[in-house]
Short mmCIF file of C-alpha atoms in Angstrom, two decimals:
data_model
loop_
_atom_site.label_atom_id
_atom_site.label_comp_id
_atom_site.label_asym_id
_atom_site.label_seq_id
_atom_site.Cartn_x
_atom_site.Cartn_y
_atom_site.Cartn_z
CA MET C 1 22.99 13.78 17.09
CA ASN C 2 23.44 16.44 14.40
CA ILE C 3 21.99 16.02 10.96
CA VAL C 4 22.65 17.39 7.48
CA LEU C 5 19.83 17.08 4.97
CA LEU C 6 20.63 16.82 1.28
CA GLY C 7 17.57 17.65 -0.79
CA SER C 8 14.61 20.02 -0.61
CA GLY C 9 11.83 18.09 -2.33
CA ASN C 10 8.67 16.49 -0.92
CA VAL C 11 10.37 13.79 1.14
CA ALA C 12 13.18 16.08 2.35
CA THR C 13 10.67 18.73 3.42
CA HIS C 14 8.36 16.48 5.42
CA LEU C 15 11.32 14.60 6.92
CA ALA C 16 12.97 17.85 7.98
CA TYR C 17 9.90 19.03 9.87
CA ALA C 18 9.37 15.61 11.44
CA LEU C 19 13.01 15.53 12.61
CA LYS C 20 12.71 19.03 14.02
CA LYS C 21 9.51 18.04 15.83
CA ALA C 22 11.33 14.99 17.25
CA GLY C 23 13.95 17.33 18.74
CA TYR C 24 16.81 16.88 16.27
CA HIS C 25 18.94 19.72 15.04
CA ILE C 26 19.46 19.93 11.31
CA LYS C 27 22.65 21.91 10.72
CA GLN C 28 22.48 22.34 6.97
CA VAL C 29 20.07 21.91 4.08
CA PHE C 30 21.62 21.39 0.67
CA SER C 31 19.88 22.01 -2.64
CA ARG C 32 21.36 22.89 -6.02
CA ASN C 33 18.71 25.60 -6.07
CA ILE C 34 19.65 28.03 -3.29
CA ALA C 35 16.11 29.44 -3.15
CA HIS C 36 14.78 25.95 -2.38
CA ALA C 37 17.53 25.36 0.18
CA LYS C 38 16.76 28.68 1.86
CA HIS C 39 13.03 28.12 1.90
CA LEU C 40 13.35 24.82 3.74
CA ALA C 41 16.35 25.82 5.91
CA GLU C 42 14.55 28.92 7.21
CA GLY C 43 11.57 26.86 8.34
CA ILE C 44 13.73 24.57 10.47
CA GLY C 45 16.56 26.86 11.58
CA ALA C 46 19.30 25.34 9.42
CA GLU C 47 22.00 26.82 7.20
CA PRO C 48 21.14 26.67 3.49
CA ILE C 49 23.89 25.66 1.04
CA ASP C 50 23.88 25.08 -2.71
CA ASN C 51 27.44 23.78 -3.05
CA LEU C 52 28.74 20.61 -1.42
CA PHE C 53 32.09 22.37 -1.00
CA TYR C 54 30.55 24.12 2.03
CA ILE C 55 29.26 20.99 3.71
CA THR C 56 30.04 20.70 7.40
CA THR C 57 32.05 17.75 8.66
CA GLU C 58 30.63 18.30 12.15
CA ALA C 59 27.39 16.37 11.75
CA ASP C 60 26.78 12.72 12.63
CA VAL C 61 24.20 11.74 10.04
CA TYR C 62 23.86 12.84 6.42
CA ILE C 63 20.44 12.13 4.94
CA ILE C 64 20.34 12.06 1.16
CA ALA C 65 16.74 12.76 0.11
CA VAL C 66 17.26 13.59 -3.57
CA LYS C 67 16.00 12.04 -6.83
CA ASP C 68 17.03 8.41 -7.15
CA GLU C 69 19.44 9.00 -10.00
CA ALA C 70 21.29 11.70 -8.02
CA ILE C 71 21.81 9.68 -4.82
CA GLU C 72 25.11 8.13 -5.79
CA GLU C 73 26.53 11.39 -7.14
CA VAL C 74 25.66 13.26 -3.94
CA ALA C 75 27.03 10.44 -1.75
CA GLY C 76 30.31 10.52 -3.66
CA ALA C 77 30.62 14.29 -3.55
CA LEU C 78 30.26 14.34 0.25
CA ARG C 79 33.70 12.72 0.82
CA LEU C 80 32.87 11.81 4.42
CA ARG C 81 34.01 8.24 4.93
CA ASN C 82 33.34 8.02 8.67
CA LYS C 83 29.88 9.52 8.90
CA ILE C 84 26.55 7.76 8.67
CA LEU C 85 25.03 8.13 5.21
CA LEU C 86 21.32 7.43 4.73
CA HIS C 87 19.14 7.56 1.67
CA THR C 88 15.33 7.65 1.62
CA SER C 89 14.52 5.91 -1.64
CA GLY C 90 12.18 2.96 -2.08
CA SER C 91 13.75 1.75 -5.29
CA THR C 92 17.47 2.31 -4.77
CA ASP C 93 19.67 -0.45 -3.41
CA ILE C 94 21.46 0.17 -0.11
CA ALA C 95 24.69 -0.90 -1.87
CA VAL C 96 24.80 2.39 -3.79
CA LEU C 97 26.16 4.01 -0.60
CA GLN C 98 28.74 1.33 0.16
CA PRO C 99 31.72 2.89 -1.68
CA TYR C 100 31.32 6.18 0.17
CA SER C 101 31.15 5.28 3.85
CA THR C 102 31.64 2.44 6.29
CA ALA C 103 28.29 3.15 7.97
CA TYR C 104 25.18 3.59 5.88
CA GLY C 105 21.53 2.74 5.62
CA VAL C 106 18.08 3.48 4.25
CA ILE C 107 15.03 5.13 5.81
CA TYR C 108 12.20 4.82 3.31
CA PRO C 109 9.00 6.56 4.43
CA LEU C 110 6.21 4.54 2.83
CA GLN C 111 3.73 7.30 2.20
CA THR C 112 2.45 9.44 -0.63
CA ILE C 113 4.13 12.72 0.05
CA SER C 114 3.05 16.02 -1.48
CA LYS C 115 4.52 19.28 -0.27
CA GLU C 116 1.05 20.85 -0.25
CA VAL C 117 -0.55 18.26 2.02
CA ALA C 118 0.14 18.08 5.76
CA LEU C 119 1.51 14.73 6.88
CA ASP C 120 1.49 13.08 10.29
CA PHE C 121 4.84 11.30 10.20
CA SER C 122 3.94 9.20 13.24
CA LYS C 123 1.50 7.29 11.02
CA VAL C 124 4.01 6.67 8.23
CA PRO C 125 5.59 3.19 8.13
CA LEU C 126 9.38 3.51 7.92
CA ILE C 127 11.17 0.78 5.98
CA LEU C 128 14.74 0.47 7.26
CA GLU C 129 17.94 -1.25 6.14
CA PHE C 130 21.46 -0.96 7.58
CA SER C 131 25.02 -1.75 6.59
CA ASP C 132 25.80 -3.23 10.02
CA ALA C 133 24.50 -3.72 13.56
CA GLN C 134 26.20 -0.65 14.99
CA THR C 135 24.68 1.69 12.43
CA LYS C 136 21.34 0.05 13.08
CA ALA C 137 21.71 0.69 16.81
CA GLU C 138 22.54 4.35 16.20
CA ILE C 139 19.72 5.06 13.72
CA LEU C 140 16.93 2.94 15.17
CA ASN C 141 16.42 5.41 18.01
CA LEU C 142 16.08 8.30 15.56
CA ALA C 143 13.66 6.30 13.42
CA PHE C 144 11.44 5.39 16.37
CA LYS C 145 11.20 9.06 17.32
CA LEU C 146 9.78 9.74 13.85
CA SER C 147 7.29 6.87 13.77
CA PRO C 148 6.52 3.75 15.80
CA LEU C 149 5.79 1.88 12.54
CA ILE C 150 9.27 0.47 11.95
CA HIS C 151 9.97 -2.40 9.54
CA GLU C 152 13.29 -3.88 8.43
CA TYR C 153 13.36 -5.18 4.88
CA ASN C 154 16.18 -5.84 2.44
CA SER C 155 16.64 -3.79 -0.72
CA GLU C 156 14.82 -6.27 -2.95
CA GLN C 157 11.75 -6.33 -0.69
CA ARG C 158 11.82 -2.55 -0.37
CA LYS C 159 11.81 -2.21 -4.16
CA CYS C 160 8.78 -4.51 -4.32
CA LEU C 161 7.00 -2.42 -1.68
CA HIS C 162 7.70 0.72 -3.67
CA LEU C 163 6.34 -0.90 -6.81
CA GLY C 164 3.27 -1.99 -4.81
CA ALA C 165 2.82 1.62 -3.70
CA VAL C 166 3.04 2.88 -7.28
CA LEU C 167 0.43 0.34 -8.40
CA ALA C 168 -1.97 0.85 -5.52
CA CYS C 169 -1.55 4.59 -4.94
CA ASN C 170 0.07 6.56 -7.75
CA PHE C 171 -2.03 4.72 -10.31
CA SER C 172 -5.24 5.01 -8.26
CA ASN C 173 -4.68 8.74 -8.01
CA TYR C 174 -4.27 8.89 -11.79
CA LEU C 175 -7.61 7.12 -12.19
CA TYR C 176 -9.18 9.64 -9.79
CA ALA C 177 -7.76 12.36 -12.06
CA VAL C 178 -9.18 10.76 -15.20
CA ALA C 179 -12.61 10.45 -13.54
CA HIS C 180 -12.31 14.07 -12.38
CA ASP C 181 -11.50 15.44 -15.81
CA PHE C 182 -14.07 13.27 -17.57
CA LEU C 183 -16.89 14.36 -15.24
CA GLN C 184 -15.83 18.00 -15.44
CA GLU C 185 -16.08 17.74 -19.23
CA LYS C 186 -19.60 16.28 -18.86
CA LYS C 187 -20.64 18.93 -16.28
CA VAL C 188 -21.17 16.33 -13.55
CA ASP C 189 -19.92 16.94 -9.99
CA PHE C 190 -16.78 14.87 -9.26
CA GLY C 191 -17.49 15.47 -5.57
CA LEU C 192 -20.25 12.85 -5.76
CA LEU C 193 -17.57 10.19 -6.18
CA LYS C 194 -15.71 11.14 -3.02
CA PRO C 195 -17.65 8.92 -0.57
CA LEU C 196 -17.28 6.07 -3.03
CA ILE C 197 -13.53 6.58 -3.35
CA ALA C 198 -13.19 6.73 0.44
CA GLU C 199 -15.25 3.55 0.87
CA THR C 200 -13.23 1.68 -1.79
CA ALA C 201 -10.00 2.45 0.07
CA ASN C 202 -11.66 1.71 3.39
CA LYS C 203 -12.92 -1.74 2.39
CA ILE C 204 -9.45 -3.14 1.77
CA GLN C 205 -8.32 -2.11 5.26
CA THR C 206 -10.17 -5.23 6.43
CA HIS C 207 -10.77 -7.28 3.26
CA ASN C 208 -8.61 -8.86 0.60
CA PRO C 209 -9.18 -6.61 -2.43
CA ASN C 210 -9.81 -9.70 -4.57
CA ASP C 211 -12.88 -10.48 -2.44
CA VAL C 212 -14.53 -7.06 -2.78
CA GLN C 213 -14.09 -6.39 -6.49
CA THR C 214 -17.28 -5.01 -8.02
CA GLY C 215 -18.26 -3.43 -11.32
CA PRO C 216 -19.21 -4.39 -14.87
CA ALA C 217 -15.92 -6.11 -15.73
CA ILE C 218 -16.16 -8.75 -13.00
CA ARG C 219 -19.82 -9.34 -13.92
CA ASN C 220 -18.69 -9.73 -17.53
CA ASP C 221 -21.31 -7.14 -18.46
CA GLY C 222 -20.47 -6.55 -22.12
CA VAL C 223 -23.38 -4.15 -22.69
CA ILE C 224 -22.09 -1.72 -20.05
CA LEU C 225 -18.47 -2.12 -21.13
CA ASP C 226 -19.44 -1.11 -24.68
CA ARG C 227 -21.48 1.86 -23.44
CA HIS C 228 -18.57 3.08 -21.33
CA LEU C 229 -16.11 2.73 -24.19
CA ALA C 230 -18.51 4.75 -26.37
CA LEU C 231 -18.71 7.51 -23.73
CA LEU C 232 -14.89 7.74 -23.84
CA ASP C 233 -14.82 8.05 -27.65
CA ALA C 234 -13.15 11.47 -27.57
CA HIS C 235 -10.27 10.12 -25.45
CA PRO C 236 -8.54 7.10 -27.02
CA ASP C 237 -5.97 7.00 -24.19
CA TRP C 238 -8.69 6.74 -21.51
CA GLN C 239 -10.44 4.13 -23.65
CA GLN C 240 -7.25 2.08 -23.66
CA VAL C 241 -6.94 2.36 -19.87
CA TYR C 242 -10.57 1.27 -19.54
CA ARG C 243 -10.08 -1.70 -21.84
CA ILE C 244 -6.82 -2.96 -20.30
CA LEU C 245 -8.07 -2.73 -16.72
CA SER C 246 -11.41 -4.35 -17.55
CA GLU C 247 -9.60 -7.20 -19.27
CA GLY C 248 -7.37 -7.57 -16.23
CA ILE C 249 -10.37 -7.76 -13.88
CA ALA C 250 -12.18 -10.28 -16.09
CA ARG C 251 -9.06 -12.45 -16.42
CA ARG C 252 -8.35 -12.46 -12.67
CA HIS C 253 -12.00 -13.30 -12.03
CA LEU C 254 -11.72 -16.31 -14.34
CA GLU C 255 -8.43 -17.39 -12.74
CA ASN C 256 -9.92 -17.18 -9.27
CA GLY C 257 -12.81 -19.29 -10.54
CA LYS C 258 -15.27 -17.09 -8.68
CA LYS C 259 -18.88 -16.53 -9.63
CA MET C 260 -20.77 -13.33 -8.99
CA MET Q 26 -46.34 2.62 0.79
CA ASN Q 27 -45.81 -1.07 0.01
CA ILE Q 28 -42.84 -2.22 -1.98
CA VAL Q 29 -41.91 -5.22 -4.10
CA LEU Q 30 -38.24 -5.84 -4.69
CA LEU Q 31 -37.09 -7.59 -7.84
CA GLY Q 32 -33.57 -8.91 -7.42
CA SER Q 33 -31.44 -10.40 -4.66
CA GLY Q 34 -27.92 -9.23 -5.52
CA ASN Q 35 -25.65 -6.72 -3.78
CA VAL Q 36 -27.73 -3.62 -4.48
CA ALA Q 37 -31.08 -5.36 -3.82
CA THR Q 38 -29.81 -6.72 -0.51
CA HIS Q 39 -28.46 -3.46 0.90
CA LEU Q 40 -31.47 -1.53 -0.40
CA ALA Q 41 -33.88 -4.02 1.19
CA TYR Q 42 -32.32 -3.62 4.64
CA ALA Q 43 -32.13 0.16 4.27
CA LEU Q 44 -35.83 0.31 3.31
CA LYS Q 45 -36.76 -1.93 6.22
CA LYS Q 46 -34.75 0.29 8.57
CA ALA Q 47 -36.56 3.33 7.17
CA GLY Q 48 -39.88 1.73 8.15
CA TYR Q 49 -41.07 0.46 4.77
CA HIS Q 50 -42.72 -2.91 4.29
CA ILE Q 51 -41.36 -5.02 1.46
CA LYS Q 52 -44.11 -7.45 0.50
CA GLN Q 53 -42.21 -9.70 -1.89
CA VAL Q 54 -38.68 -10.43 -3.02
CA PHE Q 55 -38.28 -11.93 -6.47
CA SER Q 56 -35.26 -13.87 -7.68
CA ARG Q 57 -35.03 -16.53 -10.37
CA ASN Q 58 -33.11 -18.49 -7.76
CA ILE Q 59 -35.62 -19.30 -5.00
CA ALA Q 60 -32.83 -19.93 -2.48
CA HIS Q 61 -31.56 -16.37 -3.03
CA ALA Q 62 -35.08 -14.96 -2.82
CA LYS Q 63 -35.71 -16.86 0.42
CA HIS Q 64 -32.43 -15.83 1.98
CA LEU Q 65 -33.14 -12.13 1.48
CA ALA Q 66 -36.91 -12.32 2.08
CA GLU Q 67 -36.43 -14.06 5.44
CA GLY Q 68 -34.13 -11.30 6.66
CA ILE Q 69 -36.69 -8.57 5.98
CA GLY Q 70 -40.00 -10.39 6.57
CA ALA Q 71 -41.08 -10.56 2.91
CA GLU Q 72 -42.54 -13.33 0.76
CA PRO Q 73 -39.98 -14.94 -1.55
CA ILE Q 74 -41.03 -15.70 -5.16
CA ASP Q 75 -39.12 -17.10 -8.12
CA ASN Q 76 -41.83 -16.66 -10.75
CA LEU Q 77 -43.29 -13.32 -11.81
CA PHE Q 78 -46.64 -15.08 -12.25
CA TYR Q 79 -47.03 -14.83 -8.44
CA ILE Q 80 -46.28 -11.13 -8.20
CA THR Q 81 -48.70 -9.15 -6.07
CA THR Q 82 -50.63 -6.28 -7.63
CA GLU Q 83 -51.17 -4.79 -4.18
CA ALA Q 84 -47.93 -2.88 -3.84
CA ASP Q 85 -47.30 0.75 -4.76
CA VAL Q 86 -43.69 0.65 -5.87
CA TYR Q 87 -41.79 -2.07 -7.75
CA ILE Q 88 -38.03 -1.71 -7.49
CA ILE Q 89 -36.11 -3.55 -10.19
CA ALA Q 90 -32.59 -4.17 -8.86
CA VAL Q 91 -31.37 -6.79 -11.30
CA LYS Q 92 -28.51 -6.96 -13.81
CA ASP Q 93 -28.73 -4.17 -16.37
CA GLU Q 94 -29.49 -6.45 -19.27
CA ALA Q 95 -32.43 -8.02 -17.40
CA ILE Q 96 -34.14 -4.75 -16.37
CA GLU Q 97 -36.31 -4.39 -19.45
CA GLU Q 98 -37.33 -8.05 -19.46
CA VAL Q 99 -38.40 -7.89 -15.81
CA ALA Q 100 -40.22 -4.57 -16.33
CA GLY Q 101 -42.14 -6.08 -19.25
CA ALA Q 102 -42.99 -9.28 -17.41
CA LEU Q 103 -44.53 -7.34 -14.50
CA ARG Q 104 -47.55 -6.17 -16.58
CA LEU Q 105 -48.43 -3.47 -14.04
CA ARG Q 106 -49.18 -0.33 -16.03
CA ASN Q 107 -50.38 1.84 -13.14
CA LYS Q 108 -47.71 1.17 -10.55
CA ILE Q 109 -44.48 3.05 -10.00
CA LEU Q 110 -41.56 1.17 -11.55
CA LEU Q 111 -38.03 2.07 -10.44
CA HIS Q 112 -34.68 0.71 -11.51
CA THR Q 113 -31.39 1.16 -9.65
CA SER Q 114 -28.87 1.10 -12.47
CA GLY Q 115 -26.21 3.72 -13.12
CA SER Q 116 -25.85 2.91 -16.79
CA THR Q 117 -29.40 2.16 -17.94
CA ASP Q 118 -31.56 4.90 -19.43
CA ILE Q 119 -34.78 5.78 -17.64
CA ALA Q 120 -36.57 5.33 -21.00
CA VAL Q 121 -36.19 1.57 -20.76
CA LEU Q 122 -39.14 1.60 -18.31
CA GLN Q 123 -41.37 3.89 -20.37
CA PRO Q 124 -43.25 1.20 -22.36
CA TYR Q 125 -44.28 -0.59 -19.18
CA SER Q 126 -45.78 2.06 -16.92
CA THR Q 127 -46.99 5.64 -16.84
CA ALA Q 128 -45.00 6.35 -13.64
CA TYR Q 129 -41.38 5.35 -13.43
CA GLY Q 130 -37.97 6.48 -12.28
CA VAL Q 131 -34.44 5.66 -11.20
CA ILE Q 132 -32.80 5.46 -7.77
CA TYR Q 133 -29.10 4.87 -8.36
CA PRO Q 134 -27.13 4.41 -5.12
CA LEU Q 135 -23.67 5.70 -5.93
CA GLN Q 136 -21.61 3.39 -3.78
CA THR Q 137 -19.44 0.30 -4.10
CA ILE Q 138 -21.71 -2.37 -2.78
CA SER Q 139 -20.49 -5.81 -1.69
CA LYS Q 140 -22.82 -8.21 0.12
CA GLU Q 141 -20.07 -9.02 2.60
CA VAL Q 142 -19.41 -5.45 3.70
CA ALA Q 143 -21.78 -3.49 5.94
CA LEU Q 144 -23.02 -0.27 4.40
CA ASP Q 145 -24.42 2.88 6.00
CA PHE Q 146 -27.01 3.86 3.41
CA SER Q 147 -27.42 7.31 4.96
CA LYS Q 148 -23.97 8.15 3.60
CA VAL Q 149 -24.69 6.93 0.07
CA PRO Q 150 -25.50 9.61 -2.52
CA LEU Q 151 -28.72 8.71 -4.34
CA ILE Q 152 -28.93 9.80 -7.97
CA LEU Q 153 -32.57 10.20 -8.95
CA GLU Q 154 -34.54 10.64 -12.16
CA PHE Q 155 -38.32 10.61 -12.70
CA SER Q 156 -40.81 10.29 -15.52
CA ASP Q 157 -42.93 13.17 -14.20
CA ALA Q 158 -43.46 15.56 -11.30
CA GLN Q 159 -46.08 13.43 -9.54
CA THR Q 160 -43.86 10.35 -9.45
CA LYS Q 161 -41.05 12.55 -8.21
CA ALA Q 162 -43.25 13.84 -5.39
CA GLU Q 163 -44.21 10.30 -4.41
CA ILE Q 164 -40.69 8.84 -4.44
CA LEU Q 165 -38.68 11.78 -3.10
CA ASN Q 166 -39.95 11.18 0.41
CA LEU Q 167 -38.90 7.54 0.28
CA ALA Q 168 -35.48 8.50 -1.09
CA PHE Q 169 -34.86 11.08 1.65
CA LYS Q 170 -35.63 8.45 4.28
CA LEU Q 171 -32.82 6.33 2.85
CA SER Q 172 -30.23 9.09 2.54
CA PRO Q 173 -30.08 12.88 2.79
CA LEU Q 174 -27.61 12.93 -0.13
CA ILE Q 175 -30.12 13.34 -2.96
CA HIS Q 176 -29.16 14.47 -6.47
CA GLU Q 177 -31.28 14.71 -9.60
CA TYR Q 178 -29.44 14.01 -12.84
CA ASN Q 179 -30.60 12.92 -16.28
CA SER Q 180 -29.76 9.51 -17.72
CA GLU Q 181 -26.74 10.74 -19.70
CA GLN Q 182 -25.19 12.39 -16.63
CA ARG Q 183 -25.94 9.33 -14.51
CA LYS Q 184 -24.16 7.11 -17.05
CA CYS Q 185 -21.14 9.41 -16.86
CA LEU Q 186 -21.17 9.21 -13.07
CA HIS Q 187 -21.28 5.45 -13.24
CA LEU Q 188 -18.34 5.42 -15.63
CA GLY Q 189 -16.52 7.78 -13.28
CA ALA Q 190 -17.18 5.35 -10.43
CA VAL Q 191 -15.82 2.44 -12.46
CA LEU Q 192 -12.67 4.40 -13.29
CA ALA Q 193 -12.04 5.76 -9.81
CA CYS Q 194 -13.23 2.82 -7.71
CA ASN Q 195 -13.55 -0.52 -9.50
CA PHE Q 196 -10.24 0.05 -11.24
CA SER Q 197 -8.50 1.29 -8.08
CA ASN Q 198 -9.64 -1.83 -6.29
CA TYR Q 199 -8.19 -3.93 -9.10
CA LEU Q 200 -4.86 -2.15 -8.67
CA TYR Q 201 -5.00 -2.85 -4.92
CA ALA Q 202 -5.53 -6.52 -5.85
CA VAL Q 203 -2.55 -6.55 -8.22
CA ALA Q 204 -0.35 -4.96 -5.54
CA HIS Q 205 -1.69 -7.48 -3.01
CA ASP Q 206 -0.92 -10.50 -5.15
CA PHE Q 207 2.47 -9.18 -6.28
CA LEU Q 208 3.61 -8.51 -2.69
CA GLN Q 209 2.28 -11.86 -1.52
CA GLU Q 210 4.37 -13.52 -4.22
CA LYS Q 211 7.43 -11.59 -3.00
CA LYS Q 212 6.70 -12.38 0.67
CA VAL Q 213 6.21 -8.73 1.56
CA ASP Q 214 3.34 -7.61 3.83
CA PHE Q 215 0.54 -5.94 1.78
CA GLY Q 216 -0.69 -4.48 5.07
CA LEU Q 217 2.15 -1.95 4.93
CA LEU Q 218 0.41 -0.28 1.98
CA LYS Q 219 -2.87 0.23 3.82
CA PRO Q 220 -2.05 3.63 5.39
CA LEU Q 221 -0.79 4.77 2.00
CA ILE Q 222 -3.94 3.63 0.21
CA ALA Q 223 -6.09 5.38 2.85
CA GLU Q 224 -4.05 8.59 2.54
CA THR Q 225 -4.26 8.54 -1.27
CA ALA Q 226 -8.06 8.36 -1.13
CA ASN Q 227 -8.11 10.91 1.68
CA LYS Q 228 -6.05 13.52 -0.18
CA ILE Q 229 -8.56 13.92 -2.99
CA GLN Q 230 -11.36 14.66 -0.53
CA THR Q 231 -9.89 18.16 -0.37
CA HIS Q 232 -7.54 18.36 -3.39
CA ASN Q 233 -7.88 18.07 -7.15
CA PRO Q 234 -6.26 14.69 -7.91
CA ASN Q 235 -4.24 16.33 -10.68
CA ASP Q 236 -2.52 18.51 -8.07
CA VAL Q 237 -1.40 15.68 -5.80
CA GLN Q 238 -0.09 13.16 -8.33
CA THR Q 239 3.21 11.65 -7.18
CA GLY Q 240 5.44 8.77 -8.25
CA PRO Q 241 8.11 7.93 -10.81
CA ALA Q 242 5.92 8.48 -13.89
CA ILE Q 243 5.19 12.15 -13.16
CA ARG Q 244 8.89 12.71 -12.36
CA ASN Q 245 9.70 11.04 -15.67
CA ASP Q 246 12.07 8.75 -13.78
CA GLY Q 247 13.01 6.27 -16.50
CA VAL Q 248 15.47 4.36 -14.28
CA ILE Q 249 12.73 3.45 -11.78
CA LEU Q 250 10.18 2.72 -14.50
CA ASP Q 251 12.58 0.20 -16.06
CA ARG Q 252 13.33 -1.41 -12.69
CA HIS Q 253 9.64 -1.77 -11.97
CA LEU Q 254 8.93 -3.29 -15.37
CA ALA Q 255 11.76 -5.77 -14.74
CA LEU Q 256 10.25 -6.73 -11.36
CA LEU Q 257 7.00 -7.54 -13.16
CA ASP Q 258 8.71 -9.74 -15.75
CA ALA Q 259 6.76 -12.84 -14.76
CA HIS Q 260 3.43 -11.04 -15.33
CA PRO Q 261 3.13 -9.52 -18.82
CA ASP Q 262 -0.44 -8.37 -18.08
CA TRP Q 263 0.64 -6.39 -15.00
CA GLN Q 264 3.56 -4.99 -17.01
CA GLN Q 265 1.10 -3.74 -19.59
CA VAL Q 266 -1.03 -2.09 -16.90
CA TYR Q 267 2.10 -0.48 -15.46
CA ARG Q 268 3.21 0.81 -18.85
CA ILE Q 269 -0.18 2.19 -19.97
CA LEU Q 270 -0.86 4.00 -16.68
CA SER Q 271 2.67 5.43 -16.48
CA GLU Q 272 2.33 6.73 -20.03
CA GLY Q 273 -1.01 8.25 -19.11
CA ILE Q 274 0.47 10.03 -16.09
CA ALA Q 275 3.46 11.31 -18.06
CA ARG Q 276 1.24 12.54 -20.91
CA ARG Q 277 -1.18 14.33 -18.57
CA HIS Q 278 1.78 15.90 -16.78
CA LEU Q 279 3.07 17.26 -20.09
CA GLU Q 280 -0.37 18.54 -21.09
CA ASN Q 281 -0.79 20.31 -17.77
CA GLY Q 282 2.63 21.86 -18.32
CA LYS Q 283 3.51 21.31 -14.70
CA LYS Q 284 6.99 20.86 -13.32
CA MET Q 285 7.84 18.73 -10.33
#
């Protein structure tokens, strides 16, 4: 099974190396930026291209791992009606590929993917969707070679998962960054928070996060809330984040009718 | 060295068991709620009391692990001017103890502490502050028996650390809870996010969180942002959280002048 990879970003890069490791041959890597295409193609022994005019028709699967808003454009430009088209997006409907092939699908790797950070693909849940049973049969084998954590969801559910990932992960990382910059400003070692951050993420592996909420907001501790807001005086945007999230915690606590 | 513990909440409970494990004898546990005092006292072989009138004067150290706003009241009610008074609060100044003893200090365990979740105290950083060198000498030994991760900071720095912990941990946990409840509503398995949440917390053990930010907000992906806001239509409070945090990420990204 020969593969062409369209894209050279975070997802494309990690996917390319995982496919190579699983024994697949990637014939071409496409990027509008030829330097990016070359950089990735060299690492995996593929041909780099920066123009879809040069795309091979000899591959079996074309994986479109580009920005969401470019997926449809790339799919249309391929002009390959009898090849399997896949995209890798959490928030893009499978139907976007329907006008451009008879066999298509989605492989969404549910993981926070940075180019700089090594990733063990075998621990990444893959969220799959297919146009039809035959395409599913052909791609499932490839997917299982990447990761045993295979889940089939429809586009609506996949979009919800992606939103859940943004809430739980992208936003958490932003809060880590705010804490980092705030402590740096106050000459306090951010490293001291690292065990705490690890433990917070670890707790919810086995507990419902609603049951392990701690902190001044859930205790309705107005004295501390005011002190913290005062400490953030120089940063109105961080103050707003603090206020909105504390209100959210207090409200949920009331709704759940729990006492601490 | 004999100890009296004032309080029976999350911090008091974990501290009591850690002290017992380190070989210390806790003579009494005080709580306004005698059932709470008994529950904790039984577990560690102490005498439960619910009235400070019965407090022993025979101990060396009195650890006040109560709600922040009750610390001063409890310290005053003790009437023990020549004993070491300690509080365990991240956000309360050491000076609150000054009127009530000549020897006092703070042991702030920097960890997210839930009664329901087991805690290895030897991995908890302890943030210490003391009234004077002699008190420091007397308490440092006790602190090191609880955890090798000892740090001395002043009250202002400790308050900043506590705020950092609220931002990075309490608020992250709240976002996990929002994702949990949203996915439950949409009949999607929250468990799928667990590897992602673990990896997000893991990344910042070795990377500056600013360098590993991912997601639609940092890519300025307005199409996805709008789709996500639409998915949250039934929950205006979650929409507001989504909007504020996405704005924060986009703004920080601009300030840092980075390109993704």
